[in-house]
XYZ file of C-alpha atoms in Angstrom:
568
model
C 133.092 91.230 105.956
C 129.891 91.920 107.896
C 126.661 92.775 106.077
C 126.705 96.270 107.582
C 130.296 96.859 106.526
C 129.594 95.530 103.055
C 126.548 97.766 102.696
C 128.550 100.798 103.843
C 131.193 99.935 101.275
C 128.517 99.614 98.620
C 127.023 102.964 99.532
C 130.244 104.981 99.770
C 132.548 103.381 97.274
C 135.424 105.654 96.231
C 133.826 108.511 98.134
C 130.818 108.595 95.804
C 127.383 108.204 97.377
C 125.369 105.873 95.156
C 121.589 105.829 95.551
C 120.837 102.138 95.079
C 117.137 102.533 95.637
C 117.032 103.868 92.097
C 119.143 101.042 90.656
C 116.722 98.110 90.558
C 119.098 95.759 88.746
C 122.047 96.352 91.088
C 120.844 97.573 94.434
C 122.008 97.144 98.000
C 118.826 98.860 99.131
C 117.040 95.698 100.272
C 119.996 93.876 101.848
C 119.409 93.140 105.498
C 115.653 93.766 105.256
C 113.583 90.812 106.294
C 110.961 92.047 103.858
C 113.177 91.674 100.795
C 110.865 90.479 98.045
C 111.239 87.774 95.509
C 108.618 86.612 93.037
C 106.069 83.953 93.965
C 107.754 81.643 91.499
C 111.250 81.944 92.913
C 111.067 78.981 95.266
C 113.293 78.529 98.277
C 117.055 78.889 98.473
C 118.970 75.915 99.851
C 121.910 75.755 102.187
C 124.035 74.536 99.295
C 123.540 77.913 97.647
C 124.971 79.901 100.556
C 128.564 79.757 99.391
C 127.582 80.865 95.916
C 125.430 83.689 97.297
C 128.302 84.962 99.404
C 130.584 84.840 96.409
C 128.052 86.724 94.295
C 127.578 89.316 97.009
C 131.330 89.781 97.313
C 131.522 90.145 93.542
C 128.765 92.745 93.621
C 130.608 94.701 96.308
C 133.660 94.809 94.085
C 131.554 95.491 91.029
C 129.834 98.408 92.693
C 133.152 99.892 93.766
C 134.207 99.760 90.145
C 130.890 101.407 89.260
C 131.473 104.146 91.828
C 134.981 104.763 90.513
C 133.683 104.845 86.972
C 131.028 107.399 87.889
C 133.655 109.561 89.565
C 136.180 109.382 86.772
C 133.546 109.863 84.123
C 132.897 113.277 85.593
C 136.592 114.171 85.565
C 138.222 112.217 82.742
C 136.482 111.979 79.377
C 138.529 108.984 78.079
C 136.875 106.727 80.682
C 133.557 107.073 78.845
C 135.179 105.640 75.707
C 136.750 102.816 77.718
C 133.364 101.996 79.290
C 131.804 101.845 75.835
C 134.481 99.391 74.718
C 133.816 97.228 77.799
C 130.089 97.251 77.132
C 130.526 96.313 73.484
C 132.652 93.291 74.397
C 129.797 91.548 76.211
C 126.628 90.038 74.808
C 128.331 89.064 71.545
C 127.551 85.820 69.720
C 129.334 82.726 71.012
C 129.336 80.002 68.330
C 129.809 77.162 70.835
C 126.420 77.946 72.480
C 122.905 77.118 71.187
C 120.709 79.777 69.616
C 117.239 80.556 70.969
C 114.265 82.537 69.659
C 112.298 85.329 71.315
C 109.482 82.846 71.774
C 111.828 80.441 73.544
C 112.946 83.141 75.948
C 109.400 84.397 76.602
C 108.428 80.975 77.985
C 110.928 81.271 80.829
C 109.554 83.730 83.370
C 109.126 81.678 86.523
C 111.098 79.468 88.882
C 109.325 76.408 87.482
C 110.220 77.168 83.862
C 113.520 78.885 84.619
C 114.018 82.649 84.506
C 115.729 83.777 81.311
C 116.747 87.243 80.189
C 118.636 88.609 77.203
C 121.262 91.264 76.632
C 122.267 92.070 73.065
C 122.901 88.622 71.473
C 123.194 86.776 74.778
C 120.685 84.619 76.664
C 121.119 84.132 80.416
C 119.427 81.749 82.836
C 119.349 83.739 86.080
C 117.068 81.388 88.013
C 119.698 80.610 90.648
C 120.749 84.237 90.957
C 117.383 85.936 91.490
C 117.090 85.220 95.209
C 120.539 86.777 95.763
C 119.938 89.840 93.627
C 120.638 92.955 95.732
C 117.837 94.868 93.998
C 115.223 92.368 95.082
C 112.391 91.351 92.790
C 112.816 94.221 90.332
C 115.085 92.055 88.228
C 111.944 90.113 87.317
C 110.706 93.070 85.288
C 112.974 91.673 82.557
C 111.971 88.007 83.004
C 111.327 86.365 79.654
C 112.675 89.376 77.789
C 115.497 91.856 77.437
C 117.437 93.574 80.230
C 118.512 96.342 77.847
C 115.634 98.802 78.437
C 116.270 98.669 82.177
C 120.045 98.832 81.875
C 119.646 101.825 79.582
C 117.747 103.515 82.404
C 120.376 102.578 84.983
C 123.628 102.807 83.037
C 125.822 102.069 86.079
C 125.196 98.386 85.355
C 127.248 98.543 82.181
C 130.547 98.043 83.950
C 133.108 95.318 83.328
C 132.738 93.549 86.677
C 128.939 93.501 86.515
C 128.887 92.240 82.950
C 131.352 89.533 83.942
C 128.897 88.340 86.597
C 126.155 88.171 83.989
C 128.325 86.058 81.708
C 128.524 83.390 84.424
C 124.857 82.682 83.714
C 125.187 82.652 79.918
C 123.392 79.703 78.285
C 123.025 80.713 74.651
C 122.633 83.212 71.839
C 119.757 85.124 70.314
C 119.848 86.766 66.897
C 116.150 87.603 66.610
C 115.251 91.109 67.699
C 111.929 92.642 68.657
C 110.847 94.213 65.400
C 108.610 97.185 64.763
C 105.264 96.577 63.157
C 105.164 97.097 59.393
C 102.581 99.737 58.557
C 101.264 100.934 55.237
C 101.581 104.510 54.092
C 97.854 105.169 54.446
C 97.702 103.819 58.002
C 96.800 106.766 60.304
C 99.188 105.265 62.875
C 102.137 105.102 60.474
C 103.958 108.053 62.077
C 103.603 107.232 65.747
C 106.452 108.246 68.107
C 109.016 105.809 69.486
C 108.052 104.585 72.954
C 109.979 103.068 75.820
C 109.883 99.259 75.662
C 109.421 99.284 79.427
C 105.836 100.530 79.068
C 103.124 97.855 79.266
C 100.597 98.394 76.458
C 96.870 97.962 76.960
C 96.227 98.801 73.293
C 98.407 99.451 70.247
C 96.139 101.512 67.970
C 95.635 103.941 69.527
C 98.642 103.430 71.766
C 97.907 103.265 75.484
C 100.353 101.986 78.082
C 101.493 102.242 81.690
C 104.835 101.611 83.440
C 105.563 98.664 85.761
C 104.146 99.498 89.182
C 107.477 98.938 90.982
C 109.048 101.857 89.110
C 106.178 104.307 89.611
C 106.879 105.307 93.210
C 110.655 105.607 92.855
C 110.633 109.305 92.000
C 108.445 112.247 92.944
C 108.481 113.419 89.314
C 107.652 110.623 86.911
C 110.273 110.439 84.125
C 108.822 111.412 80.749
C 109.493 108.043 79.147
C 107.812 106.218 82.053
C 104.730 108.441 82.190
C 101.584 106.533 81.250
C 100.300 107.178 77.719
C 96.591 107.718 77.005
C 95.746 108.377 73.374
C 92.240 108.294 71.939
C 93.304 108.863 68.321
C 96.486 108.775 66.196
C 99.281 111.062 67.412
C 99.439 114.084 65.081
C 102.699 115.173 63.478
C 103.064 118.906 64.115
C 105.659 121.291 62.736
C 106.495 123.636 65.643
C 107.288 126.454 63.210
C 103.779 126.240 61.758
C 101.991 125.645 65.046
C 99.407 128.164 66.228
C 97.014 128.483 69.164
C 93.755 130.366 68.533
C 91.944 132.139 71.390
C 88.310 132.918 70.593
C 85.706 134.741 72.658
C 86.614 138.405 72.403
C 85.889 140.853 69.615
C 89.434 140.866 68.342
C 90.415 137.237 69.056
C 94.055 136.206 68.957
C 96.405 133.638 67.434
C 99.804 132.788 68.910
C 102.780 130.913 67.548
C 104.856 128.652 69.774
C 107.635 131.253 69.792
C 105.189 133.950 70.941
C 103.897 131.797 73.784
C 107.455 131.311 74.985
C 108.658 134.901 74.559
C 105.642 137.125 75.248
C 104.438 135.558 78.470
C 105.994 134.813 81.840
C 106.662 131.098 82.327
C 105.144 129.357 85.325
C 105.810 125.815 86.515
C 103.568 123.551 88.563
C 104.027 119.974 89.768
C 100.741 118.227 89.091
C 99.289 114.766 88.659
C 97.613 113.660 85.456
C 95.464 110.583 85.979
C 93.244 108.628 83.628
C 89.632 108.259 84.770
C 90.069 104.506 84.238
C 93.097 104.073 86.478
C 92.741 100.762 88.418
C 89.888 99.652 86.127
C 91.257 96.087 86.172
C 89.962 95.741 89.744
C 86.406 96.475 88.596
C 86.713 93.917 85.800
C 87.080 91.240 88.480
C 83.623 92.130 89.770
C 81.815 92.379 86.442
C 82.773 93.091 82.844
C 83.205 96.747 81.863
C 84.054 98.518 78.615
C 87.440 100.188 78.570
C 91.182 99.665 78.634
C 92.291 97.194 81.281
C 94.402 99.666 83.255
C 96.346 98.555 86.295
C 97.254 101.063 88.997
C 99.863 102.993 86.987
C 97.630 105.079 84.666
C 98.778 108.061 86.686
C 101.904 110.206 86.782
C 103.289 113.309 88.432
C 105.301 115.845 86.423
C 106.437 119.446 86.509
C 104.597 121.300 83.765
C 105.789 124.692 82.527
C 104.195 127.242 80.243
C 101.810 130.208 80.169
C 99.241 130.865 82.893
C 95.821 130.547 81.259
C 94.505 133.772 82.799
C 97.492 135.755 81.482
C 96.834 134.420 78.004
C 93.086 135.084 78.099
C 93.480 138.600 79.515
C 96.024 139.477 76.843
C 93.540 138.199 74.277
C 90.714 140.373 75.613
C 88.842 137.719 77.616
C 87.762 138.298 81.224
C 86.749 135.044 82.882
C 85.154 136.896 85.794
C 82.978 139.039 83.564
C 81.874 136.554 80.911
C 78.332 135.170 80.865
C 79.398 132.055 78.967
C 79.084 128.790 80.873
C 81.976 126.692 79.599
C 85.620 127.022 78.603
C 86.362 124.686 75.688
C 89.692 123.218 74.560
C 90.317 121.533 71.208
C 93.276 119.456 70.075
C 94.788 118.518 66.726
C 94.268 114.747 66.956
C 91.495 113.703 64.571
C 89.331 110.640 64.068
C 88.616 109.070 60.650
C 85.537 111.274 60.223
C 87.623 114.405 60.831
C 86.308 115.263 64.298
C 88.953 116.474 66.753
C 89.390 115.511 70.377
C 88.013 118.186 72.646
C 86.966 118.845 76.224
C 85.549 121.602 78.381
C 85.297 122.666 82.004
C 82.517 124.697 83.637
C 83.228 128.416 83.795
C 83.053 128.326 87.611
C 85.913 125.819 87.687
C 87.859 127.867 85.135
C 87.515 130.933 87.367
C 88.653 129.041 90.454
C 91.716 127.686 88.647
C 92.441 130.558 86.266
C 95.872 131.230 87.783
C 96.680 127.518 88.160
C 95.808 126.224 84.681
C 98.900 126.087 82.482
C 99.092 126.182 78.697
C 102.172 123.999 78.863
C 105.066 123.531 76.456
C 107.497 121.796 78.836
C 107.309 118.575 80.849
C 109.950 118.031 83.530
C 112.120 120.757 82.033
C 112.046 119.379 78.491
C 109.865 119.845 75.438
C 106.647 117.918 75.946
C 107.023 114.522 74.212
C 104.750 113.821 71.255
C 102.701 111.254 73.178
C 101.986 113.863 75.827
C 100.899 116.706 73.565
C 103.867 118.259 71.760
C 104.182 121.142 71.258
C 101.443 122.467 73.597
C 98.817 120.979 75.892
C 96.628 122.303 78.685
C 97.246 121.271 82.284
C 94.258 121.665 84.618
C 95.524 120.707 88.085
C 93.305 118.453 90.172
C 91.111 117.510 87.205
C 90.808 114.217 85.317
C 93.286 113.730 82.462
C 90.507 113.537 79.867
C 89.925 117.319 80.134
C 93.620 118.214 79.805
C 93.665 118.362 76.031
C 96.898 117.498 74.216
C 98.122 119.049 70.936
C 96.101 122.104 71.920
C 95.268 124.550 69.105
C 92.034 126.278 70.133
C 90.495 127.734 73.319
C 87.070 129.385 73.306
C 84.060 130.268 75.472
C 80.707 128.618 74.896
C 77.200 128.322 76.300
C 77.422 124.556 75.810
C 79.980 122.036 76.973
C 82.234 120.420 74.388
C 80.396 118.359 71.774
C 83.194 115.786 71.791
C 82.141 112.167 72.326
C 84.490 111.806 75.312
C 82.820 114.778 77.002
C 79.185 113.897 76.316
C 79.122 110.080 76.017
C 82.000 108.910 78.147
C 83.924 109.605 81.362
C 80.807 109.896 83.494
C 79.911 108.028 86.669
C 76.837 105.866 87.367
C 75.645 103.585 90.148
C 76.309 99.868 89.981
C 72.762 99.032 88.812
C 73.167 101.010 85.583
C 74.436 99.004 82.615
C 74.514 99.424 78.864
C 70.853 98.476 78.431
C 69.596 101.339 80.616
C 72.357 103.969 80.646
C 71.476 107.620 79.953
C 74.656 109.644 79.563
C 72.721 112.919 79.549
C 71.581 112.229 83.102
C 75.106 112.361 84.552
C 77.741 115.095 84.742
C 81.176 114.821 83.168
C 83.955 113.809 85.553
C 86.079 116.780 86.611
C 87.889 116.685 89.967
C 88.878 113.153 90.917
C 88.341 111.419 94.278
C 90.987 110.393 96.805
C 93.119 107.450 95.671
C 96.195 105.517 96.737
C 97.970 102.372 95.620
C 100.710 99.970 96.658
C 103.421 100.057 93.994
C 105.857 97.682 95.679
C 105.635 94.797 96.373
C 103.492 93.893 93.368
C 100.723 91.312 93.326
C 101.958 87.721 93.641
C 105.283 88.532 95.278
C 106.860 85.838 97.430
C 108.530 87.423 100.433
C 111.881 86.380 101.823
C 111.937 83.057 103.643
C 110.878 83.464 107.251
C 109.974 87.144 106.754
C 108.416 88.787 109.804
C 107.656 92.144 108.184
C 107.205 93.688 104.779
C 107.959 97.146 103.385
C 105.297 98.804 101.254
C 105.756 101.800 98.955
C 103.190 103.670 96.926
C 101.457 106.897 95.957
C 98.442 108.844 97.220
C 96.584 111.756 95.650
C 93.275 113.573 95.786
C 91.717 115.744 93.101
C 90.598 119.328 93.552
C 93.828 120.394 95.262
C 93.022 118.517 98.485
C 96.261 117.401 100.142
C 96.707 113.842 101.352
C 97.104 113.997 105.140
C 97.381 110.303 105.986
C 97.914 106.888 104.442
C 96.954 103.806 106.428
C 98.382 100.375 105.670
C 97.492 96.871 106.793
C 99.032 93.421 106.459
C 95.943 91.498 107.570
C 93.378 92.514 104.981
C 92.292 95.652 106.840
C 91.646 94.255 110.314
C 94.418 96.328 111.908
C 96.165 99.431 110.603
C 99.267 101.533 111.016
C 100.119 104.936 109.577
C 102.617 105.119 106.727
C 105.444 107.629 106.462
C 104.143 110.289 104.089
C 106.611 112.305 102.022
C 105.334 115.923 101.783
C 104.917 117.317 98.270
C 105.767 120.874 99.353
C 102.451 122.390 98.255
C 99.622 124.142 100.067
C 97.170 121.676 101.665
C 94.307 123.335 99.784
C 96.090 123.747 96.468
C 97.925 120.451 96.419
C 98.204 119.321 92.825
C 101.059 116.822 93.098
C 100.903 113.360 94.606
C 102.498 112.286 97.869
C 104.684 109.192 97.960
C 104.628 107.039 101.069
C 106.425 104.108 102.683
C 105.729 101.775 105.595
C 107.249 98.653 107.125
C 104.566 96.533 108.755
C 104.777 93.280 110.729
C 103.225 90.240 109.113
C 100.339 88.549 110.925
C 101.590 86.254 113.672
C 102.399 82.828 112.286
C 101.955 83.844 108.632
C 105.433 82.695 107.625
C 105.209 79.507 109.675
C 101.976 78.658 107.878
C 103.445 79.650 104.514
C 100.208 81.495 103.930
C 98.874 84.247 101.709
C 98.988 87.767 103.120
C 96.699 90.556 101.950
C 98.343 93.993 102.040
C 96.013 96.995 101.972
C 96.369 100.761 101.772
C 93.875 103.623 102.021
C 94.378 107.377 102.018
C 92.688 110.341 103.705
C 92.706 113.899 102.353
C 92.496 117.321 104.033
C 88.674 117.243 103.808
C 88.698 113.811 105.487
C 87.536 112.083 102.358
C 88.615 108.453 102.585
C 88.677 105.635 100.057
C 85.747 103.193 100.089
C 86.539 99.731 101.400
C 85.295 97.670 98.442
C 85.137 97.780 94.663
C 81.655 96.216 94.541
C 79.894 99.326 95.807
C 81.504 101.658 93.273
C 81.431 99.387 90.197
C 80.189 101.187 87.077
C 79.760 100.212 83.453
C 82.824 102.171 82.248
C 85.098 101.160 85.100
C 85.990 104.744 86.021
C 86.654 106.310 89.441
C 88.081 103.056 90.795
C 89.428 104.223 94.150
C 88.595 101.505 96.665
C 91.159 100.320 99.194
C 94.063 98.959 97.195
C 94.731 95.299 97.953
C 97.825 93.287 97.038
C 98.246 89.599 97.856
C 101.718 88.255 98.599
C 103.025 84.978 100.008
C 105.100 84.531 103.163
C 107.021 81.241 102.809
C 108.113 79.426 105.975
C 111.791 79.282 106.978
C 113.850 76.449 105.530
C 113.940 73.500 107.869
């Protein structure tokens, strides 16, 4: 069977079109691409492996056909779901003839040199020899040294008999130890935190802050709720939706609304909009000089569809006219509290509130579902084009004021300074609070340290681009030689007005590697930069924009990969 024929069979098995780009642990998406990525630790495949690779590929073709049939019959015959559950339960069970390993044992095996181990239920697998043949490319390494279950739960098509049989071929042992939850005391303010996806990569536990793996970020225009980055400054409050209320202050009569009233009394509006942490990509500034803040990678950003009440409708109904007020700031307060009792709050200038009055959403839904607790359940404010720090979660008060919010994160944080200002000479009162964010882009795939396919002549890059203030991204440029030469990426339109563009744009580009890179087995520096409708462009270096808090990190995004030479 030819590669093309096999791929066609994979893609149209049993008449069902399967989108393998979204199945990182069983994907035909990268077959036939010279840019197929493997991790820098994979090493080189040998000719002796070819027969085994072909056998594995043939098995995967058959396995995927079974998967396609299962998907089809699941829609039409309920009993198949029960049969699939029985199949799934029969794998990953303890096998007394095999040795037992600990979580610590498994965690030490993440590279080609140490061996690449993964777990599923009570099973341990050594997939070192399989990784280079994996149809989904390097994404299987997201589970290296840990469990495949979180990823297989996302992509349930893997839980088919034929696929699980393939996994069992690499079985080396058992594991009975499970990742346990931290024991907390009853008086711990973090005792009632929500359950989070184990796929998220934490940068702190208390408060909980985490981002998804970069390779998953650019797979979908709307970021799934459980993969959306989490930024909490304080413990997550536990709120009874039946007792929830939102107070609007600033008119003579004032107003208080229950959650039910917000949903029933006002027309619902939806908007696709990015929320981004001011510290996104801070880890690049840390390489220049130490900063204070969470060590965010490039995934402290997400794009979701937010639904709720238009702010201006709510204020007008409450007797507040943004155009007529003489107040200077619109203030939002949440229900998350610090140990001293102070709540998280933020404000925006009244001029910005006027400009966005019909765009700001008092939201109670995220991607068509109730907003998750980590993201502000039951209600948060969404201010499109503005830094996430002003989009207050667990919202319970909105009011007009002559002064900006007194909250620490408004007055003494999330402000920009030049690179000569440090903690010994900083004056927070001399700078303005960050509002609309600058143009940014990032390469999501391949990730840093990837080893490309042997003899690769080109590489495919995928990522996101976004600009604050509603400015649409009009171009993304990519380079495979550190920025010496460029080509334009394919930009996926977000469907919004170029001057009221709140959502990100995903992009993709296949670029040739520098001549002789593979023959030399050398390091290749991939770069991307974006341009918005106002022709704002990202700065070329991090050094010039370094600041003591590591915010507004939007330099060209650089990713280093390795191009190994062909096998002799």
